[in-house]
CSV table of C-alpha atoms and ligand atoms in Angstrom, one decimal:
chain,number,residue,atom,x,y,z
A,1,UNK,CA,0.9,192.9,-175.7
A,2,UNK,CA,-0.1,194.9,-172.7
A,3,UNK,CA,2.4,194.5,-169.8
A,4,UNK,CA,0.9,194.0,-166.4
A,5,UNK,CA,3.4,193.7,-163.5
A,6,UNK,CA,2.5,192.7,-160.0
A,7,UNK,CA,5.2,193.5,-157.3
A,8,UNK,CA,4.8,191.4,-154.2
A,9,UNK,CA,3.1,188.0,-154.0
A,10,UNK,CA,1.5,188.0,-150.5
A,11,UNK,CA,-2.2,188.1,-149.8
A,12,UNK,CA,-2.9,191.2,-151.9
A,13,UNK,CA,-0.7,190.3,-154.9
A,14,UNK,CA,-1.8,186.7,-155.1
A,15,UNK,CA,-5.4,187.4,-154.6
A,16,UNK,CA,-5.1,189.7,-157.6
A,17,UNK,CA,-3.5,187.0,-159.7
A,18,UNK,CA,-5.8,184.3,-158.6
A,19,UNK,CA,-9.0,186.3,-159.4
A,20,UNK,CA,-8.0,187.5,-162.9
A,21,UNK,CA,-10.0,186.4,-165.9
A,22,UNK,CA,-7.3,184.5,-167.6
A,23,UNK,CA,-8.8,185.0,-171.0
A,24,UNK,CA,-7.0,188.4,-170.9
A,25,UNK,CA,-3.7,186.7,-171.4
A,26,UNK,CA,-4.5,186.8,-175.1
A,27,UNK,CA,-3.8,190.5,-175.0
A,28,UNK,CA,-1.8,190.9,-171.8
A,29,UNK,CA,1.5,189.6,-170.5
A,30,UNK,CA,1.3,189.2,-166.7
A,31,UNK,CA,4.5,189.1,-164.5
A,32,UNK,CA,4.9,188.7,-160.8
A,33,UNK,CA,8.1,190.0,-159.2
A,34,UNK,CA,8.9,188.8,-155.7
A,35,UNK,CA,11.9,188.8,-153.5
A,36,UNK,CA,11.2,185.3,-152.4
A,37,UNK,CA,10.6,182.1,-154.5
A,38,UNK,CA,7.7,181.2,-152.3
A,39,UNK,CA,4.5,182.7,-151.0
A,40,UNK,CA,4.5,182.9,-147.2
A,41,UNK,CA,1.4,183.3,-145.1
A,42,UNK,CA,2.2,186.5,-143.1
A,43,UNK,CA,-0.7,186.0,-140.7
A,44,UNK,CA,1.2,182.9,-139.4
A,45,UNK,CA,4.6,184.5,-138.9
A,46,UNK,CA,4.3,184.1,-135.1
A,47,UNK,CA,4.1,180.3,-135.6
A,48,UNK,CA,7.5,180.5,-137.3
A,49,UNK,CA,9.1,182.4,-134.4
A,50,UNK,CA,7.7,180.1,-131.7
A,51,UNK,CA,7.6,176.7,-133.5
A,52,UNK,CA,9.5,177.0,-136.8
A,53,UNK,CA,6.4,176.2,-138.8
A,54,UNK,CA,6.8,176.0,-142.5
A,55,UNK,CA,4.2,178.5,-143.8
A,56,UNK,CA,5.6,178.7,-147.4
A,57,UNK,CA,4.4,177.4,-150.7
A,58,UNK,CA,6.7,177.7,-153.8
A,59,UNK,CA,5.2,180.0,-156.5
A,60,UNK,CA,5.9,177.4,-159.1
A,61,UNK,CA,3.2,175.3,-157.4
A,62,UNK,CA,0.8,178.2,-157.2
A,63,UNK,CA,1.0,180.2,-160.4
A,64,UNK,CA,-0.6,179.2,-163.7
A,65,UNK,CA,2.2,178.7,-166.3
A,66,UNK,CA,1.1,181.7,-168.3
A,67,UNK,CA,2.1,184.0,-165.4
A,68,UNK,CA,5.8,185.0,-165.7
A,69,UNK,CA,7.7,184.8,-162.4
A,70,UNK,CA,10.8,186.9,-161.6
A,71,UNK,CA,12.7,186.4,-158.3
A,72,UNK,CA,14.2,189.8,-157.7
A,73,UNK,CA,14.0,192.7,-155.2
A,74,UNK,CA,12.2,195.8,-156.2
A,75,UNK,CA,14.2,198.9,-155.3
A,76,UNK,CA,12.2,201.8,-156.8
A,77,UNK,CA,9.0,202.4,-158.7
A,78,UNK,CA,9.2,205.0,-161.5
A,79,UNK,CA,6.6,206.1,-164.1
A,80,UNK,CA,6.3,203.2,-166.5
A,81,UNK,CA,9.4,201.3,-165.2
A,82,UNK,CA,10.3,199.2,-162.1
A,83,UNK,CA,13.9,199.2,-160.9
A,84,UNK,CA,15.0,196.0,-159.3
A,85,UNK,CA,18.3,194.9,-157.8
A,86,UNK,CA,19.3,193.1,-161.0
A,87,UNK,CA,17.4,194.7,-163.8
A,88,UNK,CA,14.6,197.1,-164.8
A,89,UNK,CA,11.1,196.2,-166.2
A,90,UNK,CA,8.7,198.4,-168.2
A,91,UNK,CA,5.0,198.2,-167.4
A,92,UNK,CA,1.7,199.5,-168.8
A,93,UNK,CA,-0.3,198.5,-165.6
A,94,UNK,CA,1.4,198.2,-162.2
A,95,UNK,CA,0.0,196.5,-159.1
A,96,UNK,CA,1.9,197.4,-156.0
A,97,UNK,CA,1.5,194.8,-153.2
A,98,UNK,CA,4.7,195.0,-151.2
A,99,UNK,CA,3.4,194.5,-147.7
A,100,UNK,CA,4.6,195.8,-144.4
A,101,UNK,CA,7.6,196.6,-142.3
A,102,UNK,CA,8.1,197.4,-138.7
A,103,UNK,CA,7.5,201.0,-137.4
A,104,UNK,CA,9.9,202.1,-134.6
A,105,UNK,CA,8.0,205.4,-134.1
A,106,UNK,CA,11.4,207.1,-133.8
A,107,UNK,CA,12.0,205.6,-130.3
A,108,UNK,CA,15.6,205.4,-129.4
A,109,UNK,CA,17.2,201.9,-129.3
A,110,UNK,CA,14.3,200.1,-131.2
A,111,UNK,CA,16.4,199.6,-134.4
A,112,UNK,CA,19.5,198.5,-132.5
A,113,UNK,CA,18.1,196.2,-129.7
A,114,UNK,CA,14.7,194.8,-130.8
A,115,UNK,CA,13.5,192.1,-133.3
A,116,UNK,CA,10.4,192.3,-135.4
A,117,UNK,CA,8.3,189.8,-137.4
A,118,UNK,CA,8.7,191.0,-141.0
A,119,UNK,CA,9.0,188.0,-143.3
A,120,UNK,CA,9.5,184.3,-143.3
A,121,UNK,CA,13.4,184.3,-143.3
A,122,UNK,CA,13.7,186.9,-140.6
A,123,UNK,CA,11.2,184.9,-138.4
A,124,UNK,CA,13.3,181.7,-138.8
A,125,UNK,CA,16.2,183.7,-137.5
A,126,UNK,CA,14.1,184.9,-134.5
A,127,UNK,CA,13.3,181.2,-133.8
A,128,UNK,CA,17.0,180.4,-133.6
A,129,UNK,CA,17.6,183.2,-131.1
A,130,UNK,CA,14.5,182.1,-129.1
A,131,UNK,CA,15.7,178.5,-128.9
A,132,UNK,CA,19.0,179.7,-127.4
A,133,UNK,CA,17.2,181.5,-124.5
A,134,UNK,CA,17.7,180.2,-121.0
A,135,UNK,CA,17.3,182.0,-117.8
A,136,UNK,CA,15.9,184.9,-119.9
A,137,UNK,CA,13.4,187.6,-119.6
A,138,UNK,CA,11.6,187.8,-123.0
A,139,UNK,CA,9.7,191.1,-123.5
A,140,UNK,CA,7.1,191.7,-126.2
A,141,UNK,CA,6.5,195.4,-126.8
A,142,UNK,CA,2.9,196.0,-127.9
A,143,UNK,CA,-0.3,194.2,-127.0
A,144,UNK,CA,-2.0,194.6,-130.3
A,145,UNK,CA,-3.1,191.8,-132.6
A,146,UNK,CA,0.3,190.4,-133.7
A,147,UNK,CA,1.9,190.9,-130.3
A,148,UNK,CA,-0.8,189.0,-128.5
A,149,UNK,CA,-0.7,186.2,-131.1
A,150,UNK,CA,3.0,185.8,-130.6
A,151,UNK,CA,2.8,186.0,-126.8
A,152,UNK,CA,0.0,183.4,-126.8
A,153,UNK,CA,2.3,180.9,-128.6
A,154,UNK,CA,5.2,181.7,-126.4
A,155,UNK,CA,3.1,181.5,-123.2
A,156,UNK,CA,1.9,178.0,-124.2
A,157,UNK,CA,5.5,177.0,-125.2
A,158,UNK,CA,7.1,178.1,-122.0
A,159,UNK,CA,4.3,177.4,-119.5
A,160,UNK,CA,6.3,174.7,-117.7
A,161,UNK,CA,9.6,176.5,-117.9
A,162,UNK,CA,10.9,178.0,-114.7
A,163,UNK,CA,13.8,180.0,-116.3
A,164,UNK,CA,11.8,181.9,-119.0
A,165,UNK,CA,9.9,184.9,-117.9
A,166,UNK,CA,7.4,186.5,-120.4
A,167,UNK,CA,6.5,190.2,-120.2
A,168,UNK,CA,4.4,192.4,-122.4
A,169,UNK,CA,4.5,196.2,-122.4
A,170,UNK,CA,1.7,198.3,-123.7
A,171,UNK,CA,1.1,202.0,-123.7
A,172,UNK,CA,-2.7,201.7,-123.6
A,173,UNK,CA,-4.5,200.7,-120.4
A,174,UNK,CA,-5.9,197.5,-122.0
A,175,UNK,CA,-4.7,194.8,-124.4
A,176,UNK,CA,-6.3,194.3,-127.9
A,177,UNK,CA,-8.2,197.6,-128.1
A,178,UNK,CA,-9.9,196.4,-131.3
A,179,UNK,CA,-12.1,193.9,-129.3
A,180,UNK,CA,-14.7,194.5,-126.7
A,181,UNK,CA,-13.5,194.8,-123.1
A,182,UNK,CA,-15.0,191.4,-121.9
A,183,UNK,CA,-13.1,189.5,-124.6
A,184,UNK,CA,-9.9,191.5,-124.1
A,185,UNK,CA,-10.1,190.8,-120.4
A,186,UNK,CA,-10.6,187.1,-121.1
A,187,UNK,CA,-7.5,187.1,-123.2
A,188,UNK,CA,-5.5,188.9,-120.5
A,189,UNK,CA,-6.5,186.5,-117.8
A,190,UNK,CA,-5.9,183.5,-120.0
A,191,UNK,CA,-2.3,184.7,-120.7
A,192,UNK,CA,-1.7,185.7,-117.1
A,193,UNK,CA,-2.7,182.2,-116.0
A,194,UNK,CA,0.1,180.9,-118.3
A,195,UNK,CA,2.6,183.2,-116.5
A,196,UNK,CA,2.6,186.4,-118.7
A,197,UNK,CA,3.3,189.6,-116.8
A,198,UNK,CA,1.6,192.6,-118.4
A,199,UNK,CA,2.8,196.2,-118.0
A,200,UNK,CA,-0.1,198.2,-119.2
A,201,UNK,CA,-0.3,202.0,-119.4
A,202,UNK,CA,3.5,202.0,-119.8
A,203,UNK,CA,4.9,204.3,-122.4
A,204,UNK,CA,8.2,203.0,-123.9
A,205,UNK,CA,10.8,205.8,-123.8
A,206,UNK,CA,13.9,204.0,-124.8
A,207,UNK,CA,15.1,200.4,-125.5
A,208,UNK,CA,18.5,199.5,-124.1
A,209,UNK,CA,20.5,196.3,-124.6
A,210,UNK,CA,19.3,194.7,-121.4
A,211,UNK,CA,16.2,196.7,-120.4
A,212,UNK,CA,13.4,198.9,-121.5
A,213,UNK,CA,12.9,202.4,-120.1
A,214,UNK,CA,9.2,203.2,-119.6
A,215,UNK,CA,7.1,205.9,-118.1
A,216,UNK,CA,4.6,204.4,-115.7
A,217,UNK,CA,2.2,206.8,-113.8
A,218,UNK,CA,4.6,209.7,-114.5
A,219,UNK,CA,7.6,207.8,-113.2
A,220,UNK,CA,10.5,206.3,-115.1
A,221,UNK,CA,11.1,202.6,-114.7
A,222,UNK,CA,13.4,200.0,-116.2
A,223,UNK,CA,12.0,196.6,-117.2
A,224,UNK,CA,14.7,193.9,-117.6
A,225,UNK,CA,14.9,192.2,-121.0
A,226,UNK,CA,17.3,189.7,-122.5
A,227,UNK,CA,15.4,189.3,-125.8
A,228,UNK,CA,13.1,192.2,-126.9
A,229,UNK,CA,10.5,191.6,-129.6
A,230,UNK,CA,8.9,194.7,-131.2
A,231,UNK,CA,5.3,194.3,-132.2
A,232,UNK,CA,4.1,197.9,-131.4
A,233,UNK,CA,3.3,198.9,-134.9
A,234,UNK,CA,3.7,198.4,-138.7
A,235,UNK,CA,4.1,200.7,-141.6
A,236,UNK,CA,4.3,200.0,-145.4
A,237,UNK,CA,7.3,199.1,-147.5
A,238,UNK,CA,10.4,201.3,-147.7
A,239,UNK,CA,10.3,201.0,-151.5
A,240,UNK,CA,7.4,203.4,-151.3
A,241,UNK,CA,9.5,206.1,-149.5
A,242,UNK,CA,12.2,205.6,-152.1
A,243,UNK,CA,9.8,206.1,-155.1
A,244,UNK,CA,9.5,209.8,-155.8
A,245,UNK,CA,6.3,209.4,-157.9
A,246,UNK,CA,4.3,208.9,-154.6
A,247,UNK,CA,3.4,211.1,-151.7
A,248,UNK,CA,4.1,208.7,-148.9
A,249,UNK,CA,2.9,208.6,-145.3
A,250,UNK,CA,4.5,205.9,-143.1
A,251,UNK,CA,5.8,204.2,-146.2
A,252,UNK,CA,2.3,203.9,-147.5
A,253,UNK,CA,0.3,205.8,-150.2
A,254,UNK,CA,-3.2,207.1,-149.8
A,255,UNK,CA,-5.5,205.5,-152.5
A,256,UNK,CA,-8.9,206.4,-153.8
A,257,UNK,CA,-11.9,204.1,-154.1
A,258,UNK,CA,-10.5,202.7,-157.4
A,259,UNK,CA,-7.2,201.9,-155.5
A,260,UNK,CA,-5.3,204.4,-157.6
A,261,UNK,CA,-2.7,206.5,-155.6
A,262,UNK,CA,-3.9,210.0,-154.8
A,263,UNK,CA,-1.8,212.8,-156.3
A,264,UNK,CA,-0.1,210.5,-158.8
A,265,UNK,CA,-0.4,211.2,-162.5
A,266,UNK,CA,-0.2,207.7,-163.7
A,267,UNK,CA,-3.7,206.2,-163.5
A,268,UNK,CA,-2.4,202.7,-164.4
A,269,UNK,CA,-0.7,202.3,-161.0
A,270,UNK,CA,-2.7,200.5,-158.3
A,271,UNK,CA,-1.7,200.0,-154.7
A,272,UNK,CA,-3.2,197.2,-152.6
A,273,UNK,CA,-2.6,195.5,-149.2
A,274,UNK,CA,-0.5,197.0,-146.4
A,275,UNK,CA,1.1,199.7,-148.7
A,276,UNK,CA,-2.3,201.3,-149.3
A,277,UNK,CA,-4.0,203.8,-147.1
A,278,UNK,CA,-7.7,203.7,-147.8
A,279,UNK,CA,-10.2,205.9,-145.9
A,280,UNK,CA,-13.4,204.5,-144.5
A,281,UNK,CA,-15.9,207.2,-145.6
A,282,UNK,CA,-18.2,206.5,-142.6
A,283,UNK,CA,-15.6,206.9,-139.8
A,284,UNK,CA,-13.2,209.2,-141.7
A,285,UNK,CA,-10.3,206.9,-140.4
A,286,UNK,CA,-8.0,204.7,-142.5
A,287,UNK,CA,-8.8,201.0,-142.6
A,288,UNK,CA,-6.4,198.9,-140.4
A,289,UNK,CA,-3.9,196.9,-142.5
A,290,UNK,CA,-5.2,193.3,-142.5
A,291,UNK,CA,-4.9,190.2,-144.8
A,292,UNK,CA,-8.7,190.4,-145.0
A,293,UNK,CA,-8.8,193.8,-146.7
A,294,UNK,CA,-5.7,192.9,-148.8
A,295,UNK,CA,-7.5,189.8,-150.2
A,296,UNK,CA,-10.7,191.9,-151.0
A,297,UNK,CA,-8.6,194.6,-152.7
A,298,UNK,CA,-6.8,192.0,-154.8
A,299,UNK,CA,-10.1,190.5,-155.9
A,300,UNK,CA,-11.7,193.8,-156.7
A,301,UNK,CA,-8.8,195.0,-158.8
A,302,UNK,CA,-8.6,191.7,-160.7
A,303,UNK,CA,-12.2,192.2,-161.7
A,304,UNK,CA,-11.7,195.8,-162.6
A,305,UNK,CA,-8.6,195.3,-164.7
A,306,UNK,CA,-10.0,192.1,-166.4
A,307,UNK,CA,-13.1,194.1,-167.4
A,308,UNK,CA,-11.1,197.0,-168.6
A,309,UNK,CA,-8.9,194.8,-170.9
A,310,UNK,CA,-12.0,193.0,-172.2
A,311,UNK,CA,-13.7,196.4,-172.9
A,312,UNK,CA,-16.5,195.5,-170.5
A,313,UNK,CA,-18.2,198.1,-168.4
A,314,UNK,CA,-17.0,198.1,-164.7
A,315,UNK,CA,-17.8,201.3,-162.8
A,316,UNK,CA,-17.9,199.8,-159.3
A,317,UNK,CA,-15.8,201.4,-156.5
A,318,UNK,CA,-14.0,199.3,-153.9
A,319,UNK,CA,-16.3,198.9,-150.9
A,320,UNK,CA,-15.1,197.1,-147.8
A,321,UNK,CA,-17.1,195.3,-145.1
A,322,UNK,CA,-15.1,193.8,-142.3
A,323,UNK,CA,-16.4,190.2,-141.7
A,324,UNK,CA,-14.8,189.8,-138.3
A,325,UNK,CA,-11.5,189.2,-136.8
A,326,UNK,CA,-10.1,186.4,-134.6
A,327,UNK,CA,-6.9,186.7,-132.5
A,328,UNK,CA,-5.3,183.4,-131.6
A,329,UNK,CA,-4.0,183.0,-128.0
A,330,UNK,CA,-2.0,180.0,-129.0
A,331,UNK,CA,-2.8,176.3,-129.1
A,332,UNK,CA,-6.6,175.8,-128.9
A,333,UNK,CA,-7.8,179.2,-127.6
A,334,UNK,CA,-8.7,182.5,-129.3
A,335,UNK,CA,-11.0,185.5,-129.0
A,336,UNK,CA,-12.7,187.3,-131.8
A,337,UNK,CA,-15.8,188.9,-133.3
A,338,UNK,CA,-17.6,187.2,-136.2
A,339,UNK,CA,-20.7,188.7,-137.9
A,340,UNK,CA,-20.9,191.2,-135.0
A,341,UNK,CA,-20.9,188.4,-132.4
A,342,UNK,CA,-18.1,187.9,-129.9
A,343,UNK,CA,-16.6,184.4,-129.8
A,344,UNK,CA,-14.0,183.0,-127.5
A,345,UNK,CA,-12.1,179.8,-126.4
A,346,UNK,CA,-12.0,176.6,-128.5
A,347,UNK,CA,-14.8,177.7,-130.9
A,348,UNK,CA,-13.0,180.9,-131.8
A,349,UNK,CA,-9.8,178.8,-132.4
A,350,UNK,CA,-11.6,176.4,-134.8
A,351,UNK,CA,-13.1,179.4,-136.7
A,352,UNK,CA,-9.6,180.9,-137.0
A,353,UNK,CA,-8.3,177.6,-138.5
A,354,UNK,CA,-11.3,177.6,-141.0
A,355,UNK,CA,-10.4,181.1,-142.1
A,356,UNK,CA,-6.8,180.0,-142.7
A,357,UNK,CA,-8.0,176.9,-144.6
A,358,UNK,CA,-10.1,179.1,-146.9
A,359,UNK,CA,-7.0,180.9,-148.2
A,360,UNK,CA,-5.2,177.5,-148.6
A,361,UNK,CA,-8.1,176.2,-150.7
A,362,UNK,CA,-8.2,179.4,-152.8
A,363,UNK,CA,-4.5,179.0,-153.5
A,364,UNK,CA,-5.2,175.5,-154.8
A,365,UNK,CA,-8.0,176.8,-157.0
A,366,UNK,CA,-10.8,175.2,-154.8
A,367,UNK,CA,-13.8,177.4,-153.8
A,368,UNK,CA,-14.6,177.0,-150.1
A,369,UNK,CA,-18.2,176.3,-149.3
A,370,UNK,CA,-18.0,178.2,-146.0
B,401,FAD,C1,1.9,187.8,-136.6
B,401,FAD,C2,0.8,188.5,-137.5
B,401,FAD,C3,-0.5,188.0,-137.5
B,401,FAD,C4,-1.5,188.5,-138.3
B,401,FAD,N1,-2.7,188.0,-138.2
B,401,FAD,C5,-3.7,188.5,-139.1
B,401,FAD,C6,-5.0,187.9,-139.1
B,401,FAD,O1,-5.3,187.0,-138.3
B,401,FAD,N2,-5.9,188.4,-139.9
B,401,FAD,C7,-5.6,189.4,-140.8
B,401,FAD,O2,-6.5,189.8,-141.6
B,401,FAD,N3,-4.4,190.0,-140.8
B,401,FAD,C8,-3.4,189.6,-140.0
B,401,FAD,N4,-2.1,190.1,-140.0
B,401,FAD,C9,-1.8,191.2,-141.0
B,401,FAD,C10,-1.6,190.6,-142.4
B,401,FAD,O3,-0.5,189.7,-142.3
B,401,FAD,C11,-1.2,191.7,-143.4
B,401,FAD,O4,-2.1,192.7,-143.3
B,401,FAD,C12,-1.1,191.1,-144.8
B,401,FAD,O5,-0.1,190.2,-144.9
B,401,FAD,C13,-1.0,192.2,-145.8
B,401,FAD,O6,-0.9,191.6,-147.1
B,401,FAD,P1,0.1,192.2,-148.2
B,401,FAD,O7,-0.2,191.4,-149.4
B,401,FAD,O8,0.0,193.6,-148.3
B,401,FAD,O9,1.5,191.8,-147.6
B,401,FAD,P2,2.3,190.4,-147.5
B,401,FAD,O10,1.3,189.3,-147.4
B,401,FAD,O11,3.3,190.6,-146.4
B,401,FAD,O12,3.1,190.3,-148.9
B,401,FAD,C14,4.0,191.2,-149.3
B,401,FAD,C15,4.9,190.4,-150.3
B,401,FAD,O13,5.8,191.4,-150.9
B,401,FAD,C16,7.1,190.8,-151.0
B,401,FAD,N5,8.1,191.9,-151.0
B,401,FAD,C17,8.4,192.7,-150.0
B,401,FAD,N6,9.3,193.6,-150.4
B,401,FAD,C18,9.6,193.3,-151.6
B,401,FAD,C19,10.6,193.9,-152.6
B,401,FAD,N7,11.3,194.9,-152.3
B,401,FAD,N8,10.7,193.3,-153.8
B,401,FAD,C20,9.9,192.2,-154.1
B,401,FAD,N9,9.0,191.7,-153.3
B,401,FAD,C21,8.9,192.2,-152.1
B,401,FAD,C22,7.2,189.9,-149.8
B,401,FAD,O14,8.1,188.8,-150.0
B,401,FAD,C23,5.8,189.3,-149.7
B,401,FAD,O15,5.6,188.2,-150.4
B,401,FAD,C24,-1.1,189.6,-139.2
B,401,FAD,C25,0.2,190.1,-139.3
B,401,FAD,C26,1.2,189.5,-138.4
B,401,FAD,C27,2.6,190.0,-138.5
């Protein structure tokens, strides 16, 4: 039997498994290795930090019984073998879907004094720390997508609190640079009305235990902080750096249009999701890491590998078209762009919930009609 191993069961890994043609199990043995016994929806991690939401579903409820499940932590990927904390596993085809970690950009103090949203368990810990805050200045470093989704939740949670101050530091002159300026300004005003203080155009130089040193208009300033959350950037998984068969950049590997790692001799290794760096041929830039592209890569790869095993012709390359993005501002408000059109307010929030519902239905094996 052919051995197919998937490492990581987030959006990319599960999308691969859910889209396979299961008739291939006559000739292939499929195994998922994950460091958790449950799938967690990473796009909702900010809800765990702010409201302790349960965003998990046990794999035993999700996986068909002919998929083997191993709960173990991958340590290193070698040619034809995976090394885990407790064992090693040989593979013929490997799908790497290990997700993201936080990027400190080498800034002093970030590792020691900040907290990042990385996985479900670590966000539960952040929630415990958050609940203990009183008379505190809470600082979110980074006004990109995940930082603003977190600050939106916190701003709604603490809007009536006199002793919690929320601050957001961003090096760029605006928040949410991926959206048009009207929408980004709408988001900023909405959050300011809930009491958030923005420090835009402030470059973080160092994080200290009780403050953040920034450069603002050429001058050094200190911004007081009792609890610092780091949402300034993500990279891939450290396992990538520790695996000598890859050439890694920021714990990610550049892949070609078939999702094979570039400069790797083993053509039966595929990398999908946040560990993959894929170039958009039009812009020459790498695609941003999102659940949306992770899901599409998983689906494409499932079709490609199913066809290969069934000896069916499949010569399509992976092509990506962004269908839009919606950033939640907490509660019933969001901004976004869908089908090229800007949306905001309650409508955007409803659309965001529909996108989340689509993945829930897919996990249950139901095809959404929207
Ligand atoms: C707060 C927040 C909000 C976001 N909102 C959006 C959004 O609205 N839309 C969007 O498109 N994207 C969003 N993203 C980005 C999105 O979450 C990621 O791009 C997406 O999760 C990538 O999917 P993935 O499968 O690569 O990784 P993940 O979904 O994170 O899955 C990785 C899996 O690998 C497992 N794993 C990790 N290390 C090991 C190991 N050593 N051994 C075994 N298993 C391991 C993990 O347990 C996990 O299950 C958001 C991210 C954050 C943090």
